[in-house]
Amino acid sequence: MSDDQKTDEKTDPKSVLDGHDVETALLEDWRLMFSSLHARFETGDFATGLALVDQIGAAAEEMDHHPDLELSYPRVDVRLTSHDVGGVTSRDIDLARRISDLAGSLGAKAAPAATRVLELGLDTWDHEEIKPFWAAVLGYEATQAHDDELVDPDGTRPTIWFQKAERHDEPAQRFHLDLRIPPEQVESRIAGALEAGGTLVSDERAPSFWVLADAQGNKVCLTTWVGRSATA
C-alpha cells in the first residue's frame, strides 16, 4: 500500500484506526482503550464541568458525531467511538481535538493517566454452552466482532470474555481481571504491584499484556493496545 493510500485510509470516516494510527494523531489528552478513545478532564468544580458538557454537546451536534459523557464532581469523562463501524475513526479524532480545545478554554486539565477499562475473564472449556446464561443473568449482549465476549449494552459495566481452559471433573469457576491502561502507565503500575507483595507471573505476551498475581496467587492482567488489531 502506498503512503497516499495509507493517508486516505486514515482519513476515511468509515475506516477503523488502530493504536499506531491514533498515536500518530498526537492526541495528548486521549488514550485508546479497546475500541474507544477515552479522556478525563479535571474541572475543579461542578459548574465548570457542566459548562464543558454543554459545549461538548453543541460541538457534537454541529459535527453530527456524539460521545458518551460522565459528569461528576470534579471531572468530566469522555468516550468516543464510531458505533457504525465498531471502532475509532477519523470522526473521533476530529471531535477529540475539538473537545480538548473546549476543555482548555475552560481551564480544565486533562488526566490521561487516569483512563482505564476493566474486563472480566471467565475460564471455560465451552463458551457457547454458558454464554447465553451470562447474557441473560446480566442483561448483556453478544457482539459481532468477538464471538467469545459479552458486553453491557449501556457501555458502563465491564465486558466479560471467555478464556479457553481445560475441562474440570468438578465444577470450577475462575474469574480474573483484565485492566486496560495507557502503555506509559504499565511500568509504574507493575512496580507498585510488586512492592505491595505481588509477583510478575508472565511478560511473555508483553506489550499486549502482563500477568501478575497477589500473594495468594489471584491473577490480574494489565493490558494495552500495543501489538493488537484496531478493535482488540
PDB file of C-alpha atoms in Angstrom:
ATOM      1  CA  MET A   1       0.000   0.000   0.000  1.00  0.00           C
ATOM      2  CA  SER A   2       1.360   3.426  -0.962  1.00  0.00           C
ATOM      3  CA  ASP A   3       1.732   6.319   1.505  1.00  0.00           C
ATOM      4  CA  ASP A   4      -1.144   8.115  -0.233  1.00  0.00           C
ATOM      5  CA  GLN A   5      -3.374   5.075   0.166  1.00  0.00           C
ATOM      6  CA  LYS A   6      -2.491   4.827   3.862  1.00  0.00           C
ATOM      7  CA  THR A   7      -3.313   8.509   4.325  1.00  0.00           C
ATOM      8  CA  ASP A   8      -6.665   8.100   2.570  1.00  0.00           C
ATOM      9  CA  GLU A   9      -7.474   5.104   4.802  1.00  0.00           C
ATOM     10  CA  LYS A  10      -6.721   7.067   7.966  1.00  0.00           C
ATOM     11  CA  THR A  11      -8.962   9.960   6.911  1.00  0.00           C
ATOM     12  CA  ASP A  12     -11.798   7.755   5.645  1.00  0.00           C
ATOM     13  CA  PRO A  13     -14.635   8.308   8.175  1.00  0.00           C
ATOM     14  CA  LYS A  14     -15.595   4.637   7.834  1.00  0.00           C
ATOM     15  CA  SER A  15     -12.097   3.206   8.333  1.00  0.00           C
ATOM     16  CA  VAL A  16     -11.259   1.847  11.800  1.00  0.00           C
ATOM     17  CA  LEU A  17      -7.947   3.139  13.151  1.00  0.00           C
ATOM     18  CA  ASP A  18      -5.508   1.104  15.233  1.00  0.00           C
ATOM     19  CA  GLY A  19      -3.337   2.226  18.117  1.00  0.00           C
ATOM     20  CA  HIS A  20      -0.488   3.343  15.894  1.00  0.00           C
ATOM     21  CA  ASP A  21      -2.846   5.475  13.811  1.00  0.00           C
ATOM     22  CA  VAL A  22      -4.185   7.115  16.959  1.00  0.00           C
ATOM     23  CA  GLU A  23      -0.674   7.651  18.279  1.00  0.00           C
ATOM     24  CA  THR A  24       0.364   9.495  15.113  1.00  0.00           C
ATOM     25  CA  ALA A  25      -2.616  11.820  15.586  1.00  0.00           C
ATOM     26  CA  LEU A  26      -0.800  13.248  18.641  1.00  0.00           C
ATOM     27  CA  LEU A  27      -3.835  13.386  20.896  1.00  0.00           C
ATOM     28  CA  GLU A  28      -2.047  14.166  24.153  1.00  0.00           C
ATOM     29  CA  ASP A  29      -5.259  14.203  26.212  1.00  0.00           C
ATOM     30  CA  TRP A  30      -6.659  10.925  24.900  1.00  0.00           C
ATOM     31  CA  ARG A  31      -5.882   7.223  25.185  1.00  0.00           C
ATOM     32  CA  LEU A  32      -7.138   4.312  23.073  1.00  0.00           C
ATOM     33  CA  MET A  33      -8.956   1.778  25.281  1.00  0.00           C
ATOM     34  CA  PHE A  34     -10.094  -1.203  23.192  1.00  0.00           C
ATOM     35  CA  SER A  35     -12.453   0.291  20.561  1.00  0.00           C
ATOM     36  CA  SER A  36     -12.863   3.773  22.094  1.00  0.00           C
ATOM     37  CA  LEU A  37     -10.912   6.930  22.807  1.00  0.00           C
ATOM     38  CA  HIS A  38     -11.025   7.907  26.481  1.00  0.00           C
ATOM     39  CA  ALA A  39     -10.204  11.185  28.182  1.00  0.00           C
ATOM     40  CA  ARG A  40     -10.668  12.630  31.650  1.00  0.00           C
ATOM     41  CA  PHE A  41     -10.751  16.377  32.244  1.00  0.00           C
ATOM     42  CA  GLU A  42     -10.339  17.642  35.800  1.00  0.00           C
ATOM     43  CA  THR A  43     -12.657  20.637  36.030  1.00  0.00           C
ATOM     44  CA  GLY A  44     -12.127  21.556  39.683  1.00  0.00           C
ATOM     45  CA  ASP A  45     -15.813  22.235  40.277  1.00  0.00           C
ATOM     46  CA  PHE A  46     -19.221  21.068  39.108  1.00  0.00           C
ATOM     47  CA  ALA A  47     -20.192  24.292  37.333  1.00  0.00           C
ATOM     48  CA  THR A  48     -17.136  24.153  35.060  1.00  0.00           C
ATOM     49  CA  GLY A  49     -17.864  20.510  34.319  1.00  0.00           C
ATOM     50  CA  LEU A  50     -21.446  21.342  33.399  1.00  0.00           C
ATOM     51  CA  ALA A  51     -20.256  24.150  31.121  1.00  0.00           C
ATOM     52  CA  LEU A  52     -17.836  21.744  29.420  1.00  0.00           C
ATOM     53  CA  VAL A  53     -20.596  19.184  28.895  1.00  0.00           C
ATOM     54  CA  ASP A  54     -22.814  21.857  27.348  1.00  0.00           C
ATOM     55  CA  GLN A  55     -20.070  22.933  24.954  1.00  0.00           C
ATOM     56  CA  ILE A  56     -19.232  19.340  24.038  1.00  0.00           C
ATOM     57  CA  GLY A  57     -22.910  18.747  23.320  1.00  0.00           C
ATOM     58  CA  ALA A  58     -23.063  21.734  20.986  1.00  0.00           C
ATOM     59  CA  ALA A  59     -19.908  20.598  19.153  1.00  0.00           C
ATOM     60  CA  ALA A  60     -21.242  17.057  18.849  1.00  0.00           C
ATOM     61  CA  GLU A  61     -24.486  18.313  17.299  1.00  0.00           C
ATOM     62  CA  GLU A  62     -22.554  20.516  14.896  1.00  0.00           C
ATOM     63  CA  MET A  63     -20.290  17.627  13.826  1.00  0.00           C
ATOM     64  CA  ASP A  64     -23.126  15.041  13.935  1.00  0.00           C
ATOM     65  CA  HIS A  65     -20.969  12.708  15.997  1.00  0.00           C
ATOM     66  CA  HIS A  66     -21.800  12.060  19.630  1.00  0.00           C
ATOM     67  CA  PRO A  67     -19.628  10.960  22.566  1.00  0.00           C
ATOM     68  CA  ASP A  68     -20.519   9.250  25.833  1.00  0.00           C
ATOM     69  CA  LEU A  69     -20.154  11.674  28.753  1.00  0.00           C
ATOM     70  CA  GLU A  70     -19.966  11.248  32.525  1.00  0.00           C
ATOM     71  CA  LEU A  71     -20.193  14.396  34.629  1.00  0.00           C
ATOM     72  CA  SER A  72     -19.189  14.230  38.284  1.00  0.00           C
ATOM     73  CA  TYR A  73     -17.556  16.448  40.863  1.00  0.00           C
ATOM     74  CA  PRO A  74     -14.903  17.493  39.881  1.00  0.00           C
ATOM     75  CA  ARG A  75     -14.346  15.892  36.474  1.00  0.00           C
ATOM     76  CA  VAL A  76     -15.782  15.011  33.085  1.00  0.00           C
ATOM     77  CA  ASP A  77     -15.046  11.637  31.480  1.00  0.00           C
ATOM     78  CA  VAL A  78     -15.478  11.308  27.724  1.00  0.00           C
ATOM     79  CA  ARG A  79     -15.582   8.238  25.485  1.00  0.00           C
ATOM     80  CA  LEU A  80     -15.509   8.415  21.700  1.00  0.00           C
ATOM     81  CA  THR A  81     -16.174   5.641  19.212  1.00  0.00           C
ATOM     82  CA  SER A  82     -17.869   5.195  15.825  1.00  0.00           C
ATOM     83  CA  HIS A  83     -20.593   2.684  16.622  1.00  0.00           C
ATOM     84  CA  ASP A  84     -21.479   2.111  12.973  1.00  0.00           C
ATOM     85  CA  VAL A  85     -18.078   0.524  12.291  1.00  0.00           C
ATOM     86  CA  GLY A  86     -17.186  -0.709  15.780  1.00  0.00           C
ATOM     87  CA  GLY A  87     -14.064   1.315  16.447  1.00  0.00           C
ATOM     88  CA  VAL A  88     -12.237   4.635  16.352  1.00  0.00           C
ATOM     89  CA  THR A  89     -12.269   6.588  13.084  1.00  0.00           C
ATOM     90  CA  SER A  90     -11.172   9.992  11.834  1.00  0.00           C
ATOM     91  CA  ARG A  91     -14.531  11.325  13.068  1.00  0.00           C
ATOM     92  CA  ASP A  92     -13.472  10.535  16.626  1.00  0.00           C
ATOM     93  CA  ILE A  93     -10.046  12.084  16.097  1.00  0.00           C
ATOM     94  CA  ASP A  94     -11.622  15.323  14.868  1.00  0.00           C
ATOM     95  CA  LEU A  95     -14.097  15.513  17.748  1.00  0.00           C
ATOM     96  CA  ALA A  96     -11.394  14.632  20.280  1.00  0.00           C
ATOM     97  CA  ARG A  97      -9.322  17.614  19.155  1.00  0.00           C
ATOM     98  CA  ARG A  98     -12.361  19.868  19.388  1.00  0.00           C
ATOM     99  CA  ILE A  99     -13.166  18.651  22.898  1.00  0.00           C
ATOM    100  CA  SER A 100      -9.578  19.190  24.053  1.00  0.00           C
ATOM    101  CA  ASP A 101      -9.740  22.769  22.790  1.00  0.00           C
ATOM    102  CA  LEU A 102     -13.019  23.344  24.620  1.00  0.00           C
ATOM    103  CA  ALA A 103     -11.638  21.900  27.850  1.00  0.00           C
ATOM    104  CA  GLY A 104      -8.524  24.028  27.587  1.00  0.00           C
ATOM    105  CA  SER A 105     -10.558  27.197  27.094  1.00  0.00           C
ATOM    106  CA  LEU A 106     -12.357  26.473  30.383  1.00  0.00           C
ATOM    107  CA  GLY A 107      -9.158  25.727  32.265  1.00  0.00           C
ATOM    108  CA  ALA A 108      -9.910  22.010  32.643  1.00  0.00           C
ATOM    109  CA  LYS A 109      -6.820  19.818  32.926  1.00  0.00           C
ATOM    110  CA  ALA A 110      -6.509  16.531  31.072  1.00  0.00           C
ATOM    111  CA  ALA A 111      -5.627  13.472  33.179  1.00  0.00           C
ATOM    112  CA  PRO A 112      -4.760  10.716  30.659  1.00  0.00           C
ATOM    113  CA  ALA A 113      -3.065   8.563  33.315  1.00  0.00           C
ATOM    114  CA  ALA A 114      -6.460   8.092  34.993  1.00  0.00           C
ATOM    115  CA  THR A 115      -8.037   6.387  31.962  1.00  0.00           C
ATOM    116  CA  ARG A 116      -8.738   2.679  32.444  1.00  0.00           C
ATOM    117  CA  VAL A 117     -11.159  -0.043  31.354  1.00  0.00           C
ATOM    118  CA  LEU A 118     -11.844  -3.211  33.347  1.00  0.00           C
ATOM    119  CA  GLU A 119     -12.802  -6.561  31.790  1.00  0.00           C
ATOM    120  CA  LEU A 120     -13.705  -9.854  33.453  1.00  0.00           C
ATOM    121  CA  GLY A 121     -12.268 -13.085  32.070  1.00  0.00           C
ATOM    122  CA  LEU A 122     -14.062 -16.384  32.750  1.00  0.00           C
ATOM    123  CA  ASP A 123     -12.249 -19.695  32.152  1.00  0.00           C
ATOM    124  CA  THR A 124     -14.403 -22.209  30.271  1.00  0.00           C
ATOM    125  CA  TRP A 125     -13.988 -25.254  28.049  1.00  0.00           C
ATOM    126  CA  ASP A 126     -17.114 -24.325  26.030  1.00  0.00           C
ATOM    127  CA  HIS A 127     -18.146 -20.674  25.978  1.00  0.00           C
ATOM    128  CA  GLU A 128     -21.141 -21.306  23.731  1.00  0.00           C
ATOM    129  CA  GLU A 129     -22.636 -23.508  26.438  1.00  0.00           C
ATOM    130  CA  ILE A 130     -22.577 -20.809  29.128  1.00  0.00           C
ATOM    131  CA  LYS A 131     -22.666 -17.550  27.167  1.00  0.00           C
ATOM    132  CA  PRO A 132     -26.493 -17.446  26.978  1.00  0.00           C
ATOM    133  CA  PHE A 133     -26.712 -17.816  30.780  1.00  0.00           C
ATOM    134  CA  TRP A 134     -24.391 -14.877  31.459  1.00  0.00           C
ATOM    135  CA  ALA A 135     -26.138 -12.750  28.841  1.00  0.00           C
ATOM    136  CA  ALA A 136     -29.498 -13.455  30.454  1.00  0.00           C
ATOM    137  CA  VAL A 137     -28.481 -13.015  34.081  1.00  0.00           C
ATOM    138  CA  LEU A 138     -26.535  -9.799  33.481  1.00  0.00           C
ATOM    139  CA  GLY A 139     -28.637  -8.302  30.689  1.00  0.00           C
ATOM    140  CA  TYR A 140     -25.571  -8.316  28.416  1.00  0.00           C
ATOM    141  CA  GLU A 141     -25.368  -8.673  24.625  1.00  0.00           C
ATOM    142  CA  ALA A 142     -23.215 -10.615  22.194  1.00  0.00           C
ATOM    143  CA  THR A 143     -21.052  -8.727  19.704  1.00  0.00           C
ATOM    144  CA  GLN A 144     -20.447  -9.330  16.027  1.00  0.00           C
ATOM    145  CA  ALA A 145     -16.755  -8.539  16.330  1.00  0.00           C
ATOM    146  CA  HIS A 146     -15.906 -11.103  19.009  1.00  0.00           C
ATOM    147  CA  ASP A 147     -17.769 -14.374  19.483  1.00  0.00           C
ATOM    148  CA  ASP A 148     -16.100 -15.016  22.849  1.00  0.00           C
ATOM    149  CA  GLU A 149     -17.333 -11.925  24.703  1.00  0.00           C
ATOM    150  CA  LEU A 150     -20.441 -10.256  26.091  1.00  0.00           C
ATOM    151  CA  VAL A 151     -20.886  -6.510  26.548  1.00  0.00           C
ATOM    152  CA  ASP A 152     -23.094  -4.215  28.582  1.00  0.00           C
ATOM    153  CA  PRO A 153     -25.441  -2.509  26.095  1.00  0.00           C
ATOM    154  CA  ASP A 154     -25.111   0.739  28.068  1.00  0.00           C
ATOM    155  CA  GLY A 155     -21.318   0.579  27.941  1.00  0.00           C
ATOM    156  CA  THR A 156     -20.942   1.285  31.659  1.00  0.00           C
ATOM    157  CA  ARG A 157     -20.142  -2.155  33.101  1.00  0.00           C
ATOM    158  CA  PRO A 158     -17.155  -4.443  32.423  1.00  0.00           C
ATOM    159  CA  THR A 159     -17.085  -6.651  29.362  1.00  0.00           C
ATOM    160  CA  ILE A 160     -16.982 -10.393  30.059  1.00  0.00           C
ATOM    161  CA  TRP A 161     -14.852 -12.545  27.809  1.00  0.00           C
ATOM    162  CA  PHE A 162     -14.441 -16.306  27.848  1.00  0.00           C
ATOM    163  CA  GLN A 163     -10.964 -17.794  28.030  1.00  0.00           C
ATOM    164  CA  LYS A 164     -10.320 -21.331  26.774  1.00  0.00           C
ATOM    165  CA  ALA A 165      -9.490 -23.713  29.631  1.00  0.00           C
ATOM    166  CA  GLU A 166      -9.229 -27.444  30.239  1.00  0.00           C
ATOM    167  CA  ARG A 167     -12.382 -29.214  31.357  1.00  0.00           C
ATOM    168  CA  HIS A 168     -12.593 -29.996  35.091  1.00  0.00           C
ATOM    169  CA  ASP A 169     -14.172 -33.079  36.656  1.00  0.00           C
ATOM    170  CA  GLU A 170     -15.679 -30.864  39.353  1.00  0.00           C
ATOM    171  CA  PRO A 171     -17.493 -27.573  38.654  1.00  0.00           C
ATOM    172  CA  ALA A 172     -14.993 -24.723  38.704  1.00  0.00           C
ATOM    173  CA  GLN A 173     -15.381 -21.013  38.139  1.00  0.00           C
ATOM    174  CA  ARG A 174     -12.282 -18.897  37.780  1.00  0.00           C
ATOM    175  CA  PHE A 175     -12.622 -15.210  37.073  1.00  0.00           C
ATOM    176  CA  HIS A 176      -9.667 -12.920  36.632  1.00  0.00           C
ATOM    177  CA  LEU A 177      -9.450  -9.191  35.971  1.00  0.00           C
ATOM    178  CA  ASP A 178      -8.214  -7.582  32.763  1.00  0.00           C
ATOM    179  CA  LEU A 179      -7.342  -3.919  33.209  1.00  0.00           C
ATOM    180  CA  ARG A 180      -6.662  -1.838  30.087  1.00  0.00           C
ATOM    181  CA  ILE A 181      -4.369   1.115  30.817  1.00  0.00           C
ATOM    182  CA  PRO A 182      -2.255   3.531  28.752  1.00  0.00           C
ATOM    183  CA  PRO A 183       1.067   1.926  27.713  1.00  0.00           C
ATOM    184  CA  GLU A 184       3.147   4.516  29.545  1.00  0.00           C
ATOM    185  CA  GLN A 185       1.471   3.583  32.840  1.00  0.00           C
ATOM    186  CA  VAL A 186       2.454  -0.102  32.796  1.00  0.00           C
ATOM    187  CA  GLU A 187       5.928   0.186  34.336  1.00  0.00           C
ATOM    188  CA  SER A 188       4.816   2.179  37.377  1.00  0.00           C
ATOM    189  CA  ARG A 189       1.716   0.012  37.857  1.00  0.00           C
ATOM    190  CA  ILE A 190       3.796  -3.192  37.858  1.00  0.00           C
ATOM    191  CA  ALA A 191       6.317  -1.652  40.246  1.00  0.00           C
ATOM    192  CA  GLY A 192       3.540  -0.722  42.648  1.00  0.00           C
ATOM    193  CA  ALA A 193       2.052  -4.211  42.472  1.00  0.00           C
ATOM    194  CA  LEU A 194       5.391  -5.886  43.183  1.00  0.00           C
ATOM    195  CA  GLU A 195       6.081  -3.525  46.083  1.00  0.00           C
ATOM    196  CA  ALA A 196       2.685  -4.466  47.507  1.00  0.00           C
ATOM    197  CA  GLY A 197       3.671  -8.130  47.696  1.00  0.00           C
ATOM    198  CA  GLY A 198       2.669  -9.297  44.228  1.00  0.00           C
ATOM    199  CA  THR A 199       4.626 -11.262  41.653  1.00  0.00           C
ATOM    200  CA  LEU A 200       5.096 -10.979  37.898  1.00  0.00           C
ATOM    201  CA  VAL A 201       3.735 -14.251  36.558  1.00  0.00           C
ATOM    202  CA  SER A 202       4.471 -13.672  32.881  1.00  0.00           C
ATOM    203  CA  ASP A 203       5.558 -10.978  30.453  1.00  0.00           C
ATOM    204  CA  GLU A 204       5.695 -13.415  27.542  1.00  0.00           C
ATOM    205  CA  ARG A 205       2.954 -11.537  25.661  1.00  0.00           C
ATOM    206  CA  ALA A 206       4.151  -8.028  26.539  1.00  0.00           C
ATOM    207  CA  PRO A 207       3.497  -5.319  25.498  1.00  0.00           C
ATOM    208  CA  SER A 208      -0.034  -6.625  24.773  1.00  0.00           C
ATOM    209  CA  PHE A 209      -0.419  -7.875  28.331  1.00  0.00           C
ATOM    210  CA  TRP A 210       1.391  -8.800  31.535  1.00  0.00           C
ATOM    211  CA  VAL A 211       0.121 -11.340  34.084  1.00  0.00           C
ATOM    212  CA  LEU A 212       0.556 -10.519  37.781  1.00  0.00           C
ATOM    213  CA  ALA A 213      -0.627 -12.281  40.938  1.00  0.00           C
ATOM    214  CA  ASP A 214      -1.206 -11.307  44.540  1.00  0.00           C
ATOM    215  CA  ALA A 215       0.421 -13.111  47.478  1.00  0.00           C
ATOM    216  CA  GLN A 216      -2.299 -15.808  47.374  1.00  0.00           C
ATOM    217  CA  GLY A 217      -1.970 -16.414  43.641  1.00  0.00           C
ATOM    218  CA  ASN A 218      -5.029 -14.481  42.428  1.00  0.00           C
ATOM    219  CA  LYS A 219      -4.191 -13.186  38.957  1.00  0.00           C
ATOM    220  CA  VAL A 220      -4.770  -9.955  37.064  1.00  0.00           C
ATOM    221  CA  CYS A 221      -3.710  -8.947  33.544  1.00  0.00           C
ATOM    222  CA  LEU A 222      -2.509  -5.455  32.699  1.00  0.00           C
ATOM    223  CA  THR A 223      -3.291  -4.914  29.010  1.00  0.00           C
ATOM    224  CA  THR A 224      -2.502  -2.232  26.408  1.00  0.00           C
ATOM    225  CA  TRP A 225      -3.403  -1.608  22.789  1.00  0.00           C
ATOM    226  CA  VAL A 226       0.173  -2.251  21.619  1.00  0.00           C
ATOM    227  CA  GLY A 227       0.510  -5.250  19.321  1.00  0.00           C
ATOM    228  CA  ARG A 228      -3.239  -5.653  18.788  1.00  0.00           C
ATOM    229  CA  SER A 229      -5.686  -5.130  15.958  1.00  0.00           C
ATOM    230  CA  ALA A 230      -7.779  -1.970  15.711  1.00  0.00           C
ATOM    231  CA  THR A 231     -10.698  -3.340  17.755  1.00  0.00           C
ATOM    232  CA  ALA A 232      -8.955  -5.735  20.173  1.00  0.00           C
TER     233      ALA A 232
END
